[in-house]
Coordinates of C-alpha atoms in Angstrom, one line a residue:
Chain A
M22 CA 3.5 1.9 -31.6
E23 CA 0.4 0.8 -30.6
P24 CA 0.4 -0.5 -27.2
N25 CA 0.0 -4.0 -26.8
G26 CA 0.0 -6.5 -24.3
I27 CA 0.3 -6.9 -20.6
L28 CA 3.4 -6.1 -18.9
I29 CA 3.4 -7.8 -15.4
Y30 CA 7.1 -6.4 -12.7
G31 CA 8.2 -9.7 -12.1
E32 CA 9.2 -8.9 -8.9
T33 CA 12.2 -11.7 -7.5
D34 CA 14.5 -12.1 -4.8
N35 CA 18.0 -12.0 -4.8
N36 CA 18.1 -15.5 -5.4
G37 CA 16.1 -15.0 -8.6
K38 CA 12.7 -16.7 -7.0
V39 CA 9.8 -14.9 -8.8
A40 CA 7.2 -13.8 -5.9
P41 CA 3.9 -15.7 -5.8
V42 CA 2.3 -12.8 -6.5
V43 CA 3.8 -12.8 -9.9
F44 CA 2.0 -15.4 -10.7
E45 CA -1.2 -14.5 -9.4
L46 CA -1.1 -11.3 -11.6
V47 CA 0.0 -13.6 -14.9
S48 CA -3.2 -16.4 -13.7
K49 CA -5.9 -13.1 -13.9
S50 CA -3.9 -11.3 -17.2
V51 CA -4.9 -15.0 -19.0
E52 CA -8.9 -14.0 -17.8
L53 CA -8.4 -10.0 -19.5
Q54 CA -6.6 -12.0 -22.4
K55 CA -9.4 -13.8 -22.8
K56 CA -11.9 -10.7 -23.2
L57 CA -8.9 -8.3 -24.9
W58 CA -8.2 -9.5 -28.5
N59 CA -4.8 -10.6 -29.2
Q60 CA -2.5 -9.2 -25.9
R61 CA 0.7 -11.0 -25.3
I62 CA 1.4 -11.4 -21.7
M63 CA 4.7 -10.3 -20.7
V64 CA 6.5 -10.6 -17.5
C65 CA 9.8 -8.6 -16.7
I66 CA 12.2 -9.8 -14.5
I67 CA 15.3 -7.6 -13.3
N68 CA 18.1 -9.1 -11.2
K69 CA 21.9 -10.2 -11.4
R70 CA 23.4 -12.6 -14.3
M71 CA 21.9 -16.1 -13.9
H72 CA 19.9 -18.7 -15.2
F73 CA 16.5 -18.0 -15.3
D74 CA 15.0 -21.3 -17.6
E75 CA 13.1 -22.5 -14.7
T76 CA 11.2 -19.5 -13.7
V77 CA 10.9 -18.7 -17.5
K78 CA 9.0 -21.8 -17.6
Q79 CA 7.1 -22.1 -14.3
L80 CA 6.1 -19.0 -15.6
G81 CA 5.4 -20.8 -19.2
E82 CA 2.8 -22.7 -17.1
Y83 CA 0.9 -20.4 -15.5
G84 CA -0.2 -18.3 -18.8
C85 CA 3.0 -15.8 -19.3
N86 CA 3.9 -15.7 -23.0
E87 CA 6.9 -13.9 -22.6
V88 CA 10.2 -13.2 -19.9
L89 CA 11.6 -10.0 -20.5
I90 CA 14.8 -9.7 -18.5
V91 CA 17.1 -7.4 -17.7
N92 CA 20.2 -8.8 -16.1
D93 CA 23.6 -7.2 -14.7
D94 CA 26.0 -7.9 -12.2
R95 CA 25.1 -4.9 -10.8
L96 CA 22.0 -5.4 -10.3
S97 CA 20.5 -7.0 -6.9
D98 CA 16.8 -7.3 -5.6
F99 CA 17.2 -3.6 -4.2
E100 CA 14.9 -1.4 -6.0
N101 CA 17.3 1.0 -6.4
Y102 CA 17.1 0.9 -10.3
H103 CA 14.5 -1.3 -10.6
S104 CA 11.8 1.7 -10.8
E105 CA 13.8 3.5 -14.4
I106 CA 14.4 -0.3 -15.7
F107 CA 11.1 -0.9 -15.5
T108 CA 10.3 2.4 -17.0
E109 CA 12.6 1.5 -20.0
V110 CA 11.1 -1.6 -20.9
A111 CA 7.8 -0.5 -20.7
K112 CA 8.7 2.2 -23.4
K113 CA 10.6 -0.2 -25.5
Y114 CA 7.4 -3.0 -25.3
P115 CA 4.3 -0.5 -25.4
P116 CA 1.8 -2.4 -23.4
R117 CA -1.7 -2.2 -22.9
I118 CA -1.9 -2.5 -19.4
I119 CA 0.7 -3.1 -16.8
L120 CA 0.3 -4.9 -13.5
I121 CA 1.8 -4.6 -10.8
G122 CA 1.9 -6.6 -6.7
A123 CA 1.2 -4.1 -4.3
T124 CA 4.7 -5.0 -2.3
E125 CA 6.7 -2.7 -0.8
K126 CA 9.2 -2.6 -3.8
G127 CA 6.3 -3.0 -6.2
K128 CA 4.7 0.1 -5.2
K129 CA 7.6 1.7 -5.7
V130 CA 8.2 0.6 -9.1
A131 CA 4.0 1.4 -9.7
S132 CA 4.5 5.0 -8.9
Y133 CA 7.8 5.9 -10.4
T134 CA 7.0 4.5 -13.9
A135 CA 3.3 5.5 -14.1
T136 CA 5.1 8.9 -13.3
K137 CA 7.8 8.6 -15.9
L138 CA 4.6 7.6 -18.6
E139 CA 2.5 10.3 -17.4
T140 CA -0.4 7.5 -16.9
G141 CA -3.0 6.5 -13.9
L142 CA -2.2 4.0 -11.9
T143 CA -4.7 2.8 -9.2
A144 CA -3.6 1.2 -6.3
D145 CA -4.7 -1.9 -4.8
C146 CA -7.5 -3.5 -6.8
T147 CA -9.0 -6.3 -5.5
N148 CA -10.4 -7.1 -8.7
L149 CA -10.0 -6.5 -12.5
D150 CA -11.9 -7.0 -15.3
T151 CA -12.6 -4.7 -18.4
N152 CA -15.1 -2.3 -19.4
E153 CA -17.4 -2.7 -23.0
Y154 CA -14.9 -0.4 -24.5
N155 CA -12.0 -2.2 -23.7
L156 CA -10.4 -0.7 -21.1
L157 CA -8.8 -1.8 -17.9
L158 CA -12.0 -1.3 -15.1
S159 CA -10.0 -1.7 -11.3
T160 CA -11.9 -2.5 -8.4
R161 CA -10.4 -1.0 -5.3
P162 CA -11.8 -0.3 -1.6
T163 CA -12.3 3.5 -1.5
F164 CA -12.6 5.6 1.9
G165 CA -11.5 3.3 4.4
G166 CA -13.1 0.1 3.0
Q167 CA -16.3 2.0 3.4
L168 CA -17.8 1.5 -0.6
T169 CA -15.9 0.0 -3.9
A170 CA -15.0 1.6 -6.6
D171 CA -14.7 0.9 -10.2
I172 CA -11.8 2.8 -11.5
V173 CA -10.9 3.5 -15.2
C174 CA -8.0 4.9 -17.1
S175 CA -8.2 7.0 -19.8
T176 CA -4.6 7.0 -20.6
F177 CA -2.0 4.2 -22.0
P178 CA -0.4 2.2 -20.3
Q179 CA -3.5 1.7 -17.4
M180 CA -1.8 0.5 -14.6
A181 CA -2.8 -1.1 -11.8
T182 CA -1.0 -2.4 -8.2
V183 CA -2.9 -6.1 -6.9
Q184 CA -1.9 -6.8 -3.0
P185 CA -0.3 -10.7 -2.6
N186 CA -3.5 -13.3 -2.2
V187 CA -6.0 -11.3 -4.2
F188 CA -6.3 -13.6 -6.9
P189 CA -5.8 -17.0 -7.3
K190 CA -3.0 -18.8 -9.2
V191 CA -4.3 -20.8 -12.4
K192 CA -2.0 -23.7 -13.9
Q193 CA -2.6 -23.6 -18.0
N194 CA -2.1 -26.7 -20.8
E195 CA 0.1 -26.0 -23.5
I196 CA 1.2 -22.2 -23.4
K197 CA 4.3 -21.5 -25.7
V198 CA 6.9 -19.0 -23.6
S199 CA 9.9 -17.3 -24.9
A200 CA 12.8 -15.7 -23.3
T201 CA 14.1 -12.4 -24.7
Y202 CA 16.9 -10.5 -23.0
N203 CA 17.1 -7.0 -22.8
W204 CA 20.9 -4.5 -22.2
I205 CA 19.7 -1.7 -20.3
D206 CA 22.5 0.6 -19.5
V207 CA 22.7 1.3 -15.9
S208 CA 25.4 2.9 -15.6
E209 CA 24.1 6.1 -16.8
I210 CA 21.5 6.7 -13.5
K211 CA 23.0 8.6 -11.3
K212 CA 23.3 6.6 -8.0
K213 CA 22.5 9.1 -5.3
I214 CA 21.4 6.4 -3.0
E215 CA 23.9 3.8 -1.2
I216 CA 22.8 0.7 1.1
K217 CA 25.4 0.8 3.9
E218 CA 23.7 -2.5 5.6
R219 CA 20.9 -4.9 5.0
T220 CA 19.9 -6.7 8.2
V221 CA 18.1 -9.8 7.7
K222 CA 15.2 -9.9 10.9
K223 CA 14.5 -12.9 12.8
V224 CA 11.2 -13.7 12.1
S225 CA 10.1 -14.9 14.9
T226 CA 6.1 -15.1 14.0
K227 CA 4.5 -18.0 11.0
D228 CA 3.5 -15.5 8.1
I229 CA 0.1 -15.1 7.5
T230 CA 0.7 -14.7 4.1
S231 CA 1.3 -18.3 3.4
A232 CA -0.4 -19.9 6.4
D233 CA -2.9 -22.6 5.9
V234 CA -4.9 -22.3 9.2
I235 CA -5.0 -18.3 10.9
V236 CA -6.7 -17.8 13.8
C237 CA -7.3 -14.0 14.4
A238 CA -7.6 -11.8 17.4
G239 CA -10.1 -8.3 17.0
A240 CA -10.4 -6.2 19.5
G241 CA -12.6 -8.4 22.0
A242 CA -9.5 -11.1 22.6
A243 CA -6.9 -8.1 22.2
N244 CA -5.8 -8.7 26.3
E245 CA -3.8 -11.3 27.5
Y246 CA -5.7 -13.6 28.5
G247 CA -7.0 -13.7 25.1
M248 CA -3.9 -13.5 23.0
T249 CA -2.2 -16.7 25.4
L250 CA -5.8 -18.8 24.1
I251 CA -5.6 -17.6 20.8
Y252 CA -1.7 -18.1 20.4
E253 CA -2.5 -21.6 22.1
L254 CA -5.0 -22.9 19.1
A255 CA -3.0 -21.4 16.6
Q256 CA -0.1 -23.9 18.0
K257 CA -2.8 -27.0 17.9
L258 CA -3.7 -25.9 14.0
N259 CA -0.3 -25.4 13.5
G260 CA -2.0 -22.2 12.1
A261 CA -0.7 -18.3 12.6
V262 CA -1.5 -15.9 14.4
A263 CA -3.2 -12.5 13.1
G264 CA -5.1 -9.4 14.3
T265 CA -6.6 -6.3 13.6
R266 CA -5.8 -2.5 13.2
E267 CA -7.2 -2.2 17.0
T268 CA -5.5 -5.3 18.1
F269 CA -2.3 -3.8 16.6
E270 CA -3.0 -0.6 18.2
K271 CA -2.4 -2.4 21.5
G272 CA 0.3 -3.7 21.0
F273 CA -0.6 -7.1 21.0
I274 CA 0.5 -8.1 16.7
T275 CA 3.4 -7.1 14.8
K276 CA 2.3 -4.8 11.9
A277 CA 3.1 -8.1 9.7
Q278 CA 0.5 -9.9 11.4
Q279 CA -2.0 -7.4 11.0
I280 CA -4.7 -8.3 8.3
G281 CA -7.2 -5.2 6.6
Q282 CA -6.9 -2.5 3.9
T283 CA -3.5 -1.0 6.4
G284 CA -2.1 -5.1 6.6
K285 CA -2.4 -7.8 4.6
T286 CA -4.1 -9.9 2.2
V287 CA -4.9 -13.5 3.0
A288 CA -5.9 -16.5 2.0
P289 CA -5.7 -19.4 4.1
K290 CA -8.3 -22.7 4.4
L291 CA -9.5 -21.9 7.1
Y292 CA -9.9 -18.2 8.8
I293 CA -10.9 -18.6 12.7
A294 CA -12.2 -14.8 13.7
V295 CA -12.2 -14.3 17.8
G296 CA -13.3 -11.6 19.2
V297 CA -13.4 -9.9 15.7
S298 CA -16.3 -6.9 14.7
G299 CA -15.8 -7.3 11.0
A300 CA -15.2 -3.9 9.7
S301 CA -15.0 -4.0 6.0
Q302 CA -11.0 -2.4 5.9
H303 CA -10.6 -6.4 7.6
I304 CA -13.3 -8.3 5.5
A305 CA -11.4 -7.1 2.4
G306 CA -8.2 -8.4 3.5
I307 CA -9.8 -12.0 4.4
K308 CA -12.9 -12.8 1.8
N309 CA -10.6 -15.1 -0.7
S310 CA -10.1 -17.3 2.8
G311 CA -11.5 -20.5 2.3
K312 CA -13.5 -21.5 5.3
I313 CA -14.4 -18.5 7.9
I314 CA -15.4 -19.7 11.5
A315 CA -15.9 -16.4 13.5
I316 CA -16.4 -16.3 17.6
N317 CA -18.3 -13.4 19.1
S318 CA -20.2 -12.4 22.1
D319 CA -22.2 -9.7 20.1
K320 CA -24.8 -12.0 17.4
N321 CA -25.2 -8.3 15.5
A322 CA -21.4 -8.4 14.9
P323 CA -21.1 -7.9 10.6
I324 CA -18.8 -10.6 11.1
F325 CA -21.3 -12.9 10.8
K326 CA -22.2 -11.4 7.2
Y327 CA -19.4 -12.8 5.7
A328 CA -18.4 -16.1 7.9
D329 CA -19.7 -19.3 6.9
I330 CA -19.6 -20.7 11.0
G331 CA -20.6 -18.6 13.6
I332 CA -20.5 -19.0 17.3
V333 CA -22.6 -16.6 19.4
D334 CA -20.5 -17.2 23.2
D335 CA -18.4 -15.6 24.8
L336 CA -15.1 -16.1 23.0
F337 CA -12.9 -16.9 26.3
K338 CA -15.3 -20.0 27.7
V339 CA -15.5 -20.8 24.4
L340 CA -11.1 -20.9 23.4
A341 CA -10.9 -22.2 26.8
K342 CA -12.5 -25.4 26.2
L343 CA -11.6 -25.9 22.4
P344 CA -8.1 -27.0 22.7
D345 CA -9.6 -30.3 24.3
E346 CA -12.0 -31.3 21.7
L347 CA -9.4 -30.7 19.2
D348 CA -7.3 -33.2 20.3
K349 CA -10.5 -35.8 20.6
Chain B
M20 CA 18.8 23.7 5.7
N21 CA 15.4 24.3 3.7
I22 CA 12.8 21.8 5.0
V23 CA 9.3 21.0 2.9
V24 CA 7.3 18.5 5.0
F25 CA 4.0 17.6 2.5
I26 CA 1.6 17.1 4.9
K27 CA -2.5 15.8 4.1
Q28 CA -5.8 16.5 5.7
V29 CA -8.1 13.4 5.7
P30 CA -11.7 13.1 6.5
D31 CA -12.9 11.5 9.6
T32 CA -13.7 8.2 8.3
N33 CA -17.1 8.1 10.4
N34 CA -18.6 10.4 8.5
V35 CA -18.4 10.4 4.8
K36 CA -20.2 12.4 2.1
W37 CA -19.8 12.2 -1.1
T38 CA -19.9 14.6 -4.2
E39 CA -22.1 14.0 -7.6
N40 CA -18.7 13.0 -9.4
N41 CA -18.2 10.2 -6.8
N42 CA -15.3 11.4 -5.1
I43 CA -14.5 12.9 -1.3
D44 CA -16.9 16.2 -0.8
R45 CA -14.3 17.1 1.6
T46 CA -16.2 20.6 2.1
K47 CA -19.4 18.9 4.4
T48 CA -16.6 16.4 6.2
E49 CA -14.4 17.0 9.4
S50 CA -10.8 16.7 8.6
I51 CA -8.3 15.3 10.7
I52 CA -4.0 15.8 9.9
N53 CA -2.9 12.6 8.5
P54 CA -1.9 11.0 11.7
V55 CA 2.0 9.4 10.0
D56 CA 2.4 13.3 8.6
R57 CA 2.7 14.3 12.3
Q58 CA 5.7 12.1 13.0
A59 CA 6.8 13.8 9.2
V60 CA 6.8 16.9 10.7
E61 CA 8.3 16.2 14.2
A62 CA 11.0 14.2 12.0
A63 CA 12.0 17.8 10.2
L64 CA 11.7 19.8 13.7
E65 CA 14.0 17.4 15.2
I66 CA 16.2 18.4 12.4
K67 CA 16.0 21.4 13.0
D68 CA 16.4 21.6 16.6
K69 CA 20.3 20.3 15.7
C70 CA 20.9 21.9 12.5
E71 CA 20.5 25.8 13.7
G72 CA 19.3 27.9 10.5
T73 CA 16.9 25.6 9.1
C74 CA 13.7 26.1 7.9
V75 CA 10.9 24.3 8.2
T76 CA 7.7 24.8 5.5
A77 CA 4.3 22.1 6.3
V78 CA 2.5 22.6 2.9
T79 CA -0.9 20.4 2.2
M80 CA -2.7 20.9 -1.1
G81 CA -6.6 21.4 -0.2
P82 CA -9.5 23.5 0.4
K83 CA -9.7 26.8 2.3
K84 CA -10.7 24.2 6.0
A85 CA -7.3 22.7 5.3
K86 CA -6.1 25.7 7.3
S87 CA -6.5 24.1 10.6
I88 CA -3.8 21.4 9.8
L89 CA -1.4 24.5 9.1
Q90 CA -2.4 25.9 12.3
E91 CA -1.4 22.7 13.9
A92 CA 1.6 22.0 12.4
I93 CA 2.9 26.1 13.0
A94 CA 1.8 25.3 17.1
T95 CA 3.7 22.7 16.7
G96 CA 7.1 24.2 15.8
V97 CA 7.0 24.3 11.6
D98 CA 8.3 28.1 10.5
E99 CA 6.3 28.3 7.7
A100 CA 3.0 27.0 6.2
V101 CA 1.2 27.0 3.1
L102 CA -2.2 26.1 1.1
L103 CA -2.4 25.1 -2.3
C104 CA -6.1 25.9 -2.8
D105 CA -8.1 26.6 -5.8
S106 CA -11.1 24.8 -7.1
K107 CA -9.4 23.7 -9.9
F108 CA -6.7 21.5 -8.3
A109 CA -10.1 19.4 -6.9
G110 CA -10.9 16.5 -7.9
S111 CA -7.3 15.6 -8.5
D112 CA -5.2 12.1 -8.3
T113 CA -2.4 11.0 -7.7
C114 CA -1.1 12.1 -10.7
A115 CA -2.3 15.3 -10.6
T116 CA -1.8 15.8 -7.4
S117 CA 1.9 15.2 -8.1
K118 CA 2.3 17.5 -10.1
V119 CA 0.6 20.5 -8.3
L120 CA 3.4 19.7 -5.3
S121 CA 6.2 19.2 -7.2
A122 CA 5.6 22.5 -9.3
I123 CA 5.0 24.5 -5.8
I124 CA 8.9 23.3 -5.3
K125 CA 10.0 24.2 -8.3
T126 CA 8.1 27.8 -8.4
K127 CA 8.3 28.8 -4.8
F128 CA 11.0 26.1 -2.7
P129 CA 13.4 25.8 -5.1
N130 CA 16.3 25.4 -2.7
T131 CA 14.7 22.8 -0.6
D132 CA 16.7 20.3 0.7
L133 CA 14.9 17.8 2.0
I134 CA 11.0 16.7 1.1
F135 CA 9.3 14.2 4.1
F136 CA 5.9 12.7 3.6
G137 CA 4.4 10.7 5.6
Q138 CA 4.3 6.6 4.1
S139 CA 0.6 6.9 3.4
A140 CA -2.7 8.6 4.6
I141 CA -5.5 6.6 6.0
D142 CA -8.2 7.8 3.7
G143 CA -7.6 5.4 0.6
E144 CA -4.4 7.1 -0.4
T145 CA -1.7 4.1 -0.7
G146 CA 1.4 5.9 -0.7
Q147 CA 2.1 7.0 -4.0
T148 CA 2.4 10.6 -3.9
G149 CA 5.8 11.0 -2.2
Y150 CA 7.2 8.5 -4.7
S151 CA 5.4 10.6 -7.8
V152 CA 6.3 13.6 -6.2
A153 CA 10.5 12.3 -6.1
A154 CA 10.2 11.1 -9.9
R155 CA 9.0 14.6 -11.1
L156 CA 11.1 16.7 -9.5
N157 CA 13.9 13.9 -10.2
L158 CA 15.0 13.1 -6.8
P159 CA 16.3 10.3 -4.9
V160 CA 13.5 8.9 -2.4
I161 CA 13.9 6.8 0.2
S162 CA 10.5 5.6 2.3
H163 CA 9.6 3.0 5.3
I164 CA 11.9 5.3 7.5
N165 CA 12.0 4.8 10.9
E166 CA 14.8 6.6 11.8
I167 CA 16.9 9.4 10.5
I168 CA 20.2 9.0 12.0
G169 CA 22.0 12.2 11.0
I170 CA 23.0 14.3 8.1
E171 CA 26.8 15.2 7.3
N172 CA 28.1 16.8 4.5
N173 CA 24.6 17.1 2.2
V174 CA 24.5 13.2 2.8
L175 CA 21.5 11.9 4.7
S176 CA 21.6 9.1 6.9
A177 CA 18.7 6.3 7.8
C178 CA 17.0 3.6 8.5
S179 CA 14.8 2.0 7.3
E180 CA 12.8 -1.4 8.4
N181 CA 10.3 -3.9 7.4
E182 CA 9.3 -7.3 9.1
K183 CA 12.0 -9.3 7.0
E184 CA 14.9 -6.2 6.8
K185 CA 16.6 -3.6 8.6
T186 CA 18.5 -0.9 6.1
L187 CA 20.8 2.0 6.8
I188 CA 20.6 3.9 4.1
N189 CA 22.8 6.8 3.2
V190 CA 20.7 9.5 0.0
E191 CA 22.4 12.3 -1.1
L192 CA 20.4 15.6 -1.0
P193 CA 18.3 17.1 -2.1
A194 CA 15.5 13.9 -1.5
V195 CA 12.5 13.0 -0.7
V196 CA 12.2 11.3 2.4
C197 CA 8.7 9.1 3.4
V198 CA 8.6 7.9 7.0
N199 CA 7.0 5.5 8.4
N200 CA 4.3 5.5 11.6
Y201 CA 7.6 4.2 13.9
I202 CA 9.7 7.2 14.0
N203 CA 8.9 8.8 16.6
R204 CA 6.1 10.4 18.9
P205 CA 5.6 14.0 17.7
R206 CA 5.8 16.7 20.1
L207 CA 2.7 18.7 21.5
P208 CA 2.1 22.4 20.6
K209 CA 3.0 24.8 23.6
I210 CA 1.0 28.2 24.5
E211 CA 3.6 30.2 22.3
G212 CA 2.9 28.1 19.1
Y213 CA -0.6 28.2 19.5
I214 CA 0.0 32.3 19.3
K215 CA 2.0 32.2 16.8
A216 CA -0.5 30.1 14.6
K217 CA -3.4 32.6 15.4
D218 CA -1.2 35.1 14.1
Y219 CA 0.5 33.7 11.2
I220 CA -1.1 35.0 7.8
Y221 CA -1.0 31.8 5.8
P222 CA 0.3 32.2 2.5
T223 CA -2.0 30.6 -0.1
Y224 CA -1.2 29.6 -3.6
T225 CA -3.4 28.8 -6.7
L226 CA -2.9 26.9 -9.9
Y227 CA -1.9 30.7 -11.0
D228 CA 1.6 30.2 -8.9
T229 CA 2.2 26.5 -9.5
G230 CA 2.9 27.5 -13.5
L231 CA 0.6 24.6 -14.7
S232 CA -2.1 25.2 -17.7
E233 CA -5.9 24.4 -16.0
D234 CA -6.0 20.7 -17.9
E235 CA -2.8 19.7 -16.1
T236 CA -4.2 19.6 -12.4
G237 CA -7.8 18.4 -11.1
I238 CA -10.5 16.0 -12.6
K239 CA -9.2 17.5 -16.3
G240 CA -6.2 16.7 -15.3
S241 CA -6.5 13.0 -13.7
P242 CA -6.1 10.1 -16.2
T243 CA -8.1 7.8 -13.1
K244 CA -12.0 8.4 -13.5
V245 CA -14.2 7.2 -10.6
S246 CA -16.9 5.2 -13.0
H247 CA -19.0 3.6 -10.5
V248 CA -19.5 3.3 -6.8
F249 CA -21.3 0.6 -4.6
K250 CA -21.6 -1.0 -1.1
A251 CA -19.3 -3.9 -1.1
E252 CA -21.6 -6.9 -0.4
D253 CA -20.6 -10.3 -0.8
G254 CA -21.3 -12.3 2.0
R255 CA -22.0 -15.7 3.1
C256 CA -24.6 -17.4 4.5
C257 CA -23.4 -18.1 7.9
R258 CA -24.5 -21.2 9.9
F259 CA -24.7 -20.4 13.9
I260 CA -23.6 -23.3 16.4
N261 CA -26.7 -23.3 18.7
T262 CA -24.8 -22.8 21.9
E263 CA -27.5 -24.1 24.3
D264 CA -26.5 -27.4 22.4
E265 CA -24.0 -29.2 25.0
N266 CA -22.2 -30.5 21.8
C267 CA -21.6 -27.1 20.8
I268 CA -17.6 -26.8 20.9
I269 CA -17.6 -30.4 20.1
N270 CA -19.7 -28.9 16.6
L271 CA -17.1 -25.9 16.7
A272 CA -14.0 -28.5 16.7
N273 CA -15.8 -30.8 14.3
E274 CA -16.5 -27.7 12.2
I275 CA -12.5 -26.9 12.5
K276 CA -11.3 -30.4 11.9
G277 CA -13.0 -31.0 8.4
A278 CA -11.5 -27.8 7.2
I279 CA -8.4 -28.2 7.4
G280 CA -9.1 -32.3 6.2
E281 CA -8.5 -33.9 9.6

């Protein structure tokens, strides 16, 4: 069978809620669909038995043509079987392109699938396009984000993973979507991994990937006083606190708050960089933000090249005065 | 018990040289051991400390000078250290790399009980290799492991933790385990270790030892190819707030209010 279509891993949580990155990938696929003639957009959802009507409708609104559902009560959101099942689905409906969100779960599914299908996988792409031969062109930062590379895969399916928040979600008009239920016998898969216990952690800090406002602490602000001022500002703006790799390494933020190539990609309406120098690894994680404001005492800091508004001043001085002015 | 730890030499990201094929020229770039791979070695050594008769082998694929990270591994306490080195491996992507690593397990270390990887490398690799090697060997893989609890009756218990949840996992051996950077603090090499590292004869395996064909590895065996490399320059036009102006903080506050729509 000639490979056809764009297949997306429809990551869900245990309640069947589809991860935001799936809608982002569907939206990007609509763009690719316009360039590649006659490619169906398919999303594969793997979960226990439940009602998927609302999910199917939602995916359709963003341009998905077909939802492939594998539901079995032995399945949960745990990814143990997902890699095997997704691979089977990709064999049954051989696609031209496979797109997967670069989440913890997604990365595992993507690596397994690419290996079993003997095809190439480009991870953590920052853009997707097509070249003159109608092949997928995957753009990703290489080498610690110092350079950007376009990567082409010579085998089918062409696979790519993309971090959440890289592509915007775009609703479409009048797309017809259908749902197909598939049966894959999971009892065939030998169970070698057993989950003994799962504890959901209390998340003490605000999720930076969905925040409208982020105040980011760079190396210049990474001390007790700086962090106090940053938390104060974030609270005032009802925003989340994030940091760079250096700030994480100094222990002032958690891994969940780290932005950049080794951390998260964010796209808030407002991003305030405080004492952030602006290494390209960091920029890769913030460039989709709405407005970027940078506060740094070094006028040559690269962050200013990527900011909309800059203020060259002592950050402690600025942050100490700012909350009062915001109240006015 | 036989443990293999795959370690990777990563270029010092401050000083990069490129080949004509747009791949990293590792011969001209200074190399260090990937930080989390050090912790993978430590995880293996901690098992060795507890289980008598355990043999830990560090394996790396790379150019001749990658021997330096094997020396470091020997000095830290691993029993054996092996270099996978062949010009035909050069330019391998994850797909081709995982073929070489899984092939060497099959040909040279068929009795391996446990394979360790660091979760990801700092040089642009994105944590696929461990999963891919596991898939090729049809082994179970557990990842983001921040604690090894123990091994009993050929079952390894471990804890995986991310920002949202903590999971206790049991996995049947043989298995692949990818550890994260919270797992441990690697020990420092001892003087005796350095002496052993100096005298140790480092076996080097080539394409021949993997049993693979030339077309399966290196640039030929890599489905993904870099078509174009460029410097990312998509800057914005920054407007500076004049700090000489006594209203500068007010101006800044207004910019913030404008952005959040107040």
